Every structure is written in structure tokens, then in C-alpha cells.
mmCIF file of N, CA and C in Angstrom:
data_model
loop_
_atom_site.group_PDB
_atom_site.id
_atom_site.type_symbol
_atom_site.label_atom_id
_atom_site.label_comp_id
_atom_site.label_asym_id
_atom_site.label_seq_id
_atom_site.Cartn_x
_atom_site.Cartn_y
_atom_site.Cartn_z
ATOM 1 N N MET A 127 -30.564 9.049 -11.434
ATOM 2 C CA MET A 127 -29.419 8.868 -12.434
ATOM 3 C C MET A 127 -28.313 8.449 -11.825
ATOM 4 N N GLU A 128 -27.749 9.252 -11.308
ATOM 5 C CA GLU A 128 -26.235 9.527 -10.675
ATOM 6 C C GLU A 128 -26.178 8.357 -9.732
ATOM 7 N N ALA A 129 -27.237 8.096 -8.741
ATOM 8 C CA ALA A 129 -27.130 6.946 -7.901
ATOM 9 C C ALA A 129 -27.141 5.858 -8.681
ATOM 10 N N ASP A 130 -27.727 5.564 -9.305
ATOM 11 C CA ASP A 130 -27.895 4.165 -10.241
ATOM 12 C C ASP A 130 -26.260 4.210 -10.820
ATOM 13 N N TRP A 131 -25.870 5.096 -11.319
ATOM 14 C CA TRP A 131 -24.438 4.776 -11.684
ATOM 15 C C TRP A 131 -23.405 4.329 -10.666
ATOM 16 N N MET A 132 -23.677 5.093 -9.642
ATOM 17 C CA MET A 132 -22.810 4.882 -8.429
ATOM 18 C C MET A 132 -23.102 3.011 -8.104
ATOM 19 N N ALA A 133 -24.029 3.077 -7.774
ATOM 20 C CA ALA A 133 -24.639 1.616 -7.635
ATOM 21 C C ALA A 133 -23.805 0.951 -8.896
ATOM 22 N N LYS A 134 -24.125 0.636 -9.693
ATOM 23 C CA LYS A 134 -23.458 -0.294 -10.614
ATOM 24 C C LYS A 134 -21.977 -0.206 -10.440
ATOM 25 N N LYS A 135 -21.454 1.074 -10.333
ATOM 26 C CA LYS A 135 -19.711 1.038 -10.394
ATOM 27 C C LYS A 135 -19.151 0.263 -9.167
ATOM 28 N N THR A 136 -20.198 0.689 -7.802
ATOM 29 C CA THR A 136 -19.740 0.131 -6.587
ATOM 30 C C THR A 136 -19.932 -1.493 -6.506
ATOM 31 N N LYS A 137 -21.015 -1.828 -7.222
ATOM 32 C CA LYS A 137 -21.109 -3.054 -7.197
ATOM 33 C C LYS A 137 -19.998 -3.862 -7.911
ATOM 34 N N ALA A 138 -19.769 -3.300 -9.252
ATOM 35 C CA ALA A 138 -18.790 -4.224 -9.939
ATOM 36 C C ALA A 138 -17.426 -4.169 -9.251
ATOM 37 N N THR A 139 -16.872 -3.025 -8.459
ATOM 38 C CA THR A 139 -15.477 -2.727 -8.075
ATOM 39 C C THR A 139 -15.308 -3.499 -6.651
ATOM 40 N N SER A 140 -16.240 -3.985 -6.221
ATOM 41 C CA SER A 140 -16.693 -4.139 -4.579
ATOM 42 C C SER A 140 -16.352 -5.917 -4.596
ATOM 43 N N VAL A 141 -15.932 -6.453 -5.360
ATOM 44 C CA VAL A 141 -15.793 -7.803 -5.327
ATOM 45 C C VAL A 141 -14.760 -8.246 -4.245
ATOM 46 N N THR A 142 -15.128 -8.867 -2.770
ATOM 47 C CA THR A 142 -14.155 -9.146 -1.802
ATOM 48 C C THR A 142 -14.563 -10.612 -1.461
ATOM 49 N N PHE A 143 -13.575 -11.203 -1.010
ATOM 50 C CA PHE A 143 -13.374 -12.446 -0.175
ATOM 51 C C PHE A 143 -13.165 -12.419 1.208
ATOM 52 N N SER A 144 -13.617 -13.829 1.780
ATOM 53 C CA SER A 144 -13.152 -13.680 3.102
ATOM 54 C C SER A 144 -12.336 -14.474 3.151
ATOM 55 N N PRO A 145 -11.173 -14.316 4.189
ATOM 56 C CA PRO A 145 -10.004 -15.036 4.629
ATOM 57 C C PRO A 145 -10.505 -17.014 4.097
ATOM 58 N N ARG A 146 -11.809 -17.206 4.674
ATOM 59 C CA ARG A 146 -11.657 -18.678 4.365
ATOM 60 C C ARG A 146 -11.796 -18.935 2.941
ATOM 61 N N GLN A 147 -12.676 -17.980 2.437
ATOM 62 C CA GLN A 147 -12.827 -17.951 0.700
ATOM 63 C C GLN A 147 -11.408 -18.160 -0.124
ATOM 64 N N VAL A 148 -10.783 -17.582 0.350
ATOM 65 C CA VAL A 148 -9.206 -17.334 -0.304
ATOM 66 C C VAL A 148 -8.532 -18.666 0.245
ATOM 67 N N ALA A 149 -8.759 -19.277 1.485
ATOM 68 C CA ALA A 149 -7.948 -20.419 1.649
ATOM 69 C C ALA A 149 -8.210 -21.721 1.272
ATOM 70 N N GLU A 150 -9.353 -21.784 0.917
ATOM 71 C CA GLU A 150 -10.168 -22.799 0.403
ATOM 72 C C GLU A 150 -9.325 -23.742 -0.793
ATOM 73 N N PRO A 151 -9.246 -22.614 -2.059
ATOM 74 C CA PRO A 151 -8.794 -23.060 -3.152
ATOM 75 C C PRO A 151 -6.937 -23.023 -3.287
ATOM 76 N N LEU A 152 -6.620 -22.113 -2.429
ATOM 77 C CA LEU A 152 -5.276 -22.330 -2.030
ATOM 78 C C LEU A 152 -4.914 -23.816 -0.936
ATOM 79 N N ARG A 153 -5.647 -24.136 -1.086
ATOM 80 C CA ARG A 153 -5.362 -25.627 0.115
ATOM 81 C C ARG A 153 -4.370 -24.795 1.549
ATOM 82 N N VAL A 154 -5.247 -23.808 2.043
ATOM 83 C CA VAL A 154 -4.162 -23.632 3.444
ATOM 84 C C VAL A 154 -5.375 -23.231 4.151
ATOM 85 N N ASN A 155 -4.715 -23.197 5.377
ATOM 86 C CA ASN A 155 -5.828 -22.794 6.213
ATOM 87 C C ASN A 155 -6.029 -21.343 6.828
ATOM 88 N N SER A 156 -7.260 -21.148 6.951
ATOM 89 C CA SER A 156 -7.751 -19.425 7.453
ATOM 90 C C SER A 156 -6.856 -18.787 7.797
ATOM 91 N N GLU A 157 -6.028 -19.266 8.659
ATOM 92 C CA GLU A 157 -5.097 -18.650 9.797
ATOM 93 C C GLU A 157 -3.797 -18.269 9.050
ATOM 94 N N LYS A 158 -3.682 -18.700 8.117
ATOM 95 C CA LYS A 158 -2.412 -18.960 7.366
ATOM 96 C C LYS A 158 -2.851 -17.467 6.907
ATOM 97 N N VAL A 159 -3.873 -17.147 6.333
ATOM 98 C CA VAL A 159 -4.482 -16.390 5.094
ATOM 99 C C VAL A 159 -4.336 -14.927 6.096
ATOM 100 N N ARG A 160 -4.710 -14.952 7.322
ATOM 101 C CA ARG A 160 -4.621 -13.605 8.379
ATOM 102 C C ARG A 160 -3.424 -13.360 8.781
ATOM 103 N N ASN A 161 -2.613 -14.500 8.659
ATOM 104 C CA ASN A 161 -0.759 -14.233 9.232
ATOM 105 C C ASN A 161 -0.345 -13.336 7.745
ATOM 106 N N TRP A 162 -0.855 -13.616 6.498
ATOM 107 C CA TRP A 162 -0.375 -13.069 5.288
ATOM 108 C C TRP A 162 -0.838 -11.592 5.577
ATOM 109 N N ILE A 163 -2.308 -11.316 6.239
ATOM 110 C CA ILE A 163 -2.430 -9.892 6.130
ATOM 111 C C ILE A 163 -2.155 -9.308 7.054
ATOM 112 N N ARG A 164 -1.472 -9.780 8.231
ATOM 113 C CA ARG A 164 -0.898 -9.240 9.352
ATOM 114 C C ARG A 164 0.629 -8.926 9.207
ATOM 115 N N ASN A 165 1.131 -9.422 8.365
ATOM 116 C CA ASN A 165 2.632 -9.434 7.917
ATOM 117 C C ASN A 165 2.534 -8.254 6.800
ATOM 118 N N GLY A 166 1.538 -8.111 5.862
ATOM 119 C CA GLY A 166 1.635 -7.006 4.919
ATOM 120 C C GLY A 166 1.668 -7.772 3.619
ATOM 121 N N GLU A 167 1.763 -8.941 3.686
ATOM 122 C CA GLU A 167 1.804 -9.870 2.231
ATOM 123 C C GLU A 167 0.594 -9.689 1.453
ATOM 124 N N LEU A 168 -0.742 -9.628 2.284
ATOM 125 C CA LEU A 168 -1.839 -9.573 1.460
ATOM 126 C C LEU A 168 -2.868 -8.168 1.635
ATOM 127 N N ILE A 169 -3.065 -7.505 1.192
ATOM 128 C CA ILE A 169 -3.722 -6.502 1.686
ATOM 129 C C ILE A 169 -5.252 -6.658 1.666
ATOM 130 N N ALA A 170 -5.953 -6.196 2.591
ATOM 131 C CA ALA A 170 -7.207 -6.403 3.167
ATOM 132 C C ALA A 170 -7.866 -5.442 3.746
ATOM 133 N N ILE A 171 -9.271 -5.580 3.674
ATOM 134 C CA ILE A 171 -9.779 -4.143 4.810
ATOM 135 C C ILE A 171 -10.660 -4.795 6.138
ATOM 136 N N ASN A 172 -10.283 -4.520 6.793
ATOM 137 C CA ASN A 172 -10.924 -4.654 8.293
ATOM 138 C C ASN A 172 -12.403 -4.115 8.265
ATOM 139 N N VAL A 173 -13.272 -5.070 8.340
ATOM 140 C CA VAL A 173 -15.063 -4.279 7.844
ATOM 141 C C VAL A 173 -15.657 -4.672 9.716
ATOM 142 N N GLY A 174 -14.798 -5.088 10.439
ATOM 143 C CA GLY A 174 -15.286 -5.498 11.856
ATOM 144 C C GLY A 174 -14.724 -4.305 12.688
ATOM 145 N N ASP A 175 -15.117 -4.765 14.176
ATOM 146 C CA ASP A 175 -14.870 -3.352 15.310
ATOM 147 C C ASP A 175 -13.257 -4.102 15.690
ATOM 148 N N ARG A 176 -12.885 -3.068 16.611
ATOM 149 C CA ARG A 176 -11.433 -3.256 16.894
ATOM 150 C C ARG A 176 -10.931 -4.494 17.730
ATOM 151 N N GLN A 177 -12.302 -4.746 18.755
ATOM 152 C CA GLN A 177 -11.967 -6.399 19.157
ATOM 153 C C GLN A 177 -11.697 -7.269 18.370
ATOM 154 N N ARG A 178 -12.638 -7.696 17.422
ATOM 155 C CA ARG A 178 -12.540 -8.696 16.510
ATOM 156 C C ARG A 178 -12.677 -8.246 15.148
ATOM 157 N N PRO A 179 -11.353 -8.150 14.338
ATOM 158 C CA PRO A 179 -11.509 -7.941 12.847
ATOM 159 C C PRO A 179 -12.418 -8.904 12.219
ATOM 160 N N ARG A 180 -12.792 -8.037 10.784
ATOM 161 C CA ARG A 180 -13.278 -9.249 10.070
ATOM 162 C C ARG A 180 -12.507 -8.709 8.921
ATOM 163 N N TRP A 181 -11.959 -9.726 8.112
ATOM 164 C CA TRP A 181 -11.032 -9.414 6.916
ATOM 165 C C TRP A 181 -11.757 -9.342 5.725
ATOM 166 N N ARG A 182 -11.903 -8.404 4.908
ATOM 167 C CA ARG A 182 -12.006 -8.790 3.381
ATOM 168 C C ARG A 182 -11.198 -8.425 2.676
ATOM 169 N N ILE A 183 -10.955 -9.369 1.604
ATOM 170 C CA ILE A 183 -9.898 -9.195 0.599
ATOM 171 C C ILE A 183 -10.274 -9.000 -0.697
ATOM 172 N N PRO A 184 -9.885 -7.762 -1.201
ATOM 173 C CA PRO A 184 -10.500 -7.342 -2.800
ATOM 174 C C PRO A 184 -9.945 -8.018 -3.688
ATOM 175 N N LYS A 185 -10.765 -8.635 -4.784
ATOM 176 C CA LYS A 185 -9.975 -9.323 -5.682
ATOM 177 C C LYS A 185 -8.830 -8.980 -6.417
ATOM 178 N N GLU A 186 -8.693 -7.210 -6.716
ATOM 179 C CA GLU A 186 -7.354 -7.258 -7.061
ATOM 180 C C GLU A 186 -6.131 -7.220 -5.716
ATOM 181 N N SER A 187 -6.405 -7.364 -4.761
ATOM 182 C CA SER A 187 -5.263 -7.449 -4.063
ATOM 183 C C SER A 187 -4.910 -9.074 -4.066
ATOM 184 N N LEU A 188 -6.035 -9.700 -4.148
ATOM 185 C CA LEU A 188 -5.347 -11.118 -4.366
ATOM 186 C C LEU A 188 -4.911 -11.425 -5.390
ATOM 187 N N ASP A 189 -5.561 -10.959 -6.685
ATOM 188 C CA ASP A 189 -4.718 -11.268 -7.867
ATOM 189 C C ASP A 189 -3.250 -10.860 -7.852
ATOM 190 N N ASP A 190 -2.697 -9.545 -7.262
ATOM 191 C CA ASP A 190 -1.474 -9.051 -7.020
ATOM 192 C C ASP A 190 -0.697 -10.054 -6.149
ATOM 193 N N PHE A 191 -1.348 -10.580 -5.137
ATOM 194 C CA PHE A 191 -0.509 -11.550 -4.103
ATOM 195 C C PHE A 191 -0.372 -12.834 -4.964
ATOM 196 N N LEU A 192 -1.107 -13.354 -5.730
ATOM 197 C CA LEU A 192 -1.170 -14.615 -6.498
ATOM 198 C C LEU A 192 0.238 -14.444 -7.574
ATOM 199 N N LYS A 193 0.159 -13.442 -8.010
ATOM 200 C CA LYS A 193 0.996 -13.110 -9.000
ATOM 201 C C LYS A 193 2.430 -12.688 -8.548
ATOM 202 N N ARG A 194 2.718 -12.181 -7.140
ATOM 203 C CA ARG A 194 3.755 -12.164 -6.553
ATOM 204 C C ARG A 194 4.639 -13.596 -6.769
ATOM 205 N N ARG A 195 3.660 -14.440 -5.859
ATOM 206 C CA ARG A 195 3.842 -15.583 -5.811
ATOM 207 C C ARG A 195 4.095 -16.732 -6.293
ATOM 208 N N GLU A 196 3.831 -16.005 -7.856
ATOM 209 C CA GLU A 196 3.637 -17.295 -8.728
ATOM 210 C C GLU A 196 5.074 -17.798 -9.005
ATOM 211 N N SER A 197 5.382 -19.139 -9.258
ATOM 212 C CA SER A 197 6.774 -19.345 -9.607
ATOM 213 C C SER A 197 6.950 -18.842 -11.026
ATOM 214 N N SER A 198 8.384 -18.801 -11.370
ATOM 215 C CA SER A 198 8.573 -18.635 -12.895
ATOM 216 C C SER A 198 9.530 -19.607 -13.680
ATOM 217 N N PRO A 199 9.641 -19.850 -14.672
ATOM 218 C CA PRO A 199 10.480 -21.273 -14.977
ATOM 219 C C PRO A 199 11.946 -20.959 -14.786
ATOM 220 N N PRO A 200 12.767 -21.663 -14.433
ATOM 221 C CA PRO A 200 14.267 -21.282 -14.329
ATOM 222 C C PRO A 200 14.824 -20.874 -15.626
ATOM 223 N N SER A 201 15.362 -20.075 -15.679
ATOM 224 C CA SER A 201 15.844 -19.502 -16.987
ATOM 225 C C SER A 201 17.098 -20.401 -17.261
ATOM 226 N N THR A 202 17.451 -20.598 -18.490
ATOM 227 C CA THR A 202 18.409 -21.420 -18.975
ATOM 228 C C THR A 202 19.625 -20.568 -18.948
ATOM 229 N N PRO A 203 20.682 -21.409 -18.619
ATOM 230 C CA PRO A 203 22.113 -20.710 -18.066
ATOM 231 C C PRO A 203 22.539 -20.255 -19.347
ATOM 232 N N ARG A 204 23.135 -19.184 -19.869
ATOM 233 C CA ARG A 204 23.979 -19.022 -20.879
ATOM 234 C C ARG A 204 25.239 -19.584 -21.210
ATOM 235 N N ARG A 205 25.459 -19.978 -22.384
ATOM 236 C CA ARG A 205 26.584 -20.506 -22.611
ATOM 237 C C ARG A 205 27.664 -19.780 -22.370
ATOM 238 N N ARG A 206 28.865 -20.285 -21.781
ATOM 239 C CA ARG A 206 30.023 -19.277 -21.606
ATOM 240 C C ARG A 206 31.064 -19.556 -22.859
ATOM 241 N N HIS A 207 31.393 -18.884 -23.368
ATOM 242 C CA HIS A 207 32.375 -18.665 -24.291
ATOM 243 C C HIS A 207 33.735 -18.924 -23.801
ATOM 244 N N SER A 208 34.734 -19.926 -24.366
ATOM 245 C CA SER A 208 35.904 -20.231 -24.047
ATOM 246 C C SER A 208 36.842 -18.873 -24.352
ATOM 247 N N THR A 209 37.570 -18.736 -23.185
ATOM 248 C CA THR A 209 38.615 -17.551 -23.263
ATOM 249 C C THR A 209 40.090 -18.415 -24.274
ATOM 250 N N THR A 210 39.795 -19.584 -24.164
ATOM 251 C CA THR A 210 41.213 -20.208 -24.892
ATOM 252 C C THR A 210 40.738 -20.278 -26.417
ATOM 253 N N VAL A 211 42.108 -20.204 -27.065
ATOM 254 C CA VAL A 211 41.725 -20.517 -28.931
ATOM 255 C C VAL A 211 42.487 -22.289 -29.003
ATOM 256 N N ARG A 212 41.251 -22.596 -29.602
ATOM 257 C CA ARG A 212 42.158 -24.196 -30.040
ATOM 258 C C ARG A 212 43.055 -24.115 -31.135
ATOM 259 N N LYS A 213 43.692 -24.931 -30.983
ATOM 260 C CA LYS A 213 44.730 -25.129 -32.038
ATOM 261 C C LYS A 213 44.691 -26.420 -32.758
ATOM 262 N N TYR A 214 44.342 -26.308 -33.710
ATOM 263 C CA TYR A 214 44.042 -27.397 -34.900
ATOM 264 C C TYR A 214 45.406 -27.533 -35.814
ATOM 265 N N VAL A 215 46.296 -28.821 -35.622
ATOM 266 C CA VAL A 215 47.528 -28.885 -36.057
ATOM 267 C C VAL A 215 47.347 -30.112 -37.357
#
């Protein structure tokens, strides 16, 4: 029974993507994704050997990466109050 629970939990939390799978919807080259991994911008797991790394990007890591790169709408500048007093004559 415990093994079934572990299998379900592992299966549910182990959604990963290859650099190519990440690159396609973002319309970038998979080499760009590997550069993000090398630079530490995108967290990935190396499942390959030392000579040739094979990267897997966890879904949570990809979500965090996309959230950080999301552009926010420009803030509206606050209206500055005049320091002079108008005189009405």
C-alpha cells in the first residue's frame, strides 16, 4: 500500500520537460534554453552523464521562470502637486 502511495505521489510531482519542449512554445531555440540553464536563470536537473548532459526542467521551475520574465503593465505616474499657490484676483 505504501508503494502505491509513493508511486502516485512521484508520478504527480515529476512533470518535467526537455529543453526542446520548453523552446517550442516560447519560440526560441533549444540552445537558448540550455543557456538559461547554464546561467542559472532556469533550474533544471541533469539526468545524463558527465560527458553529455541531458536536462529535464521541472514544471514548477518553468512556472517560476516564466513568472519572473513576465512583463507588468507600466505604472501610471502619480500626479505631482504644485508647490505654488495660485492667486485669483
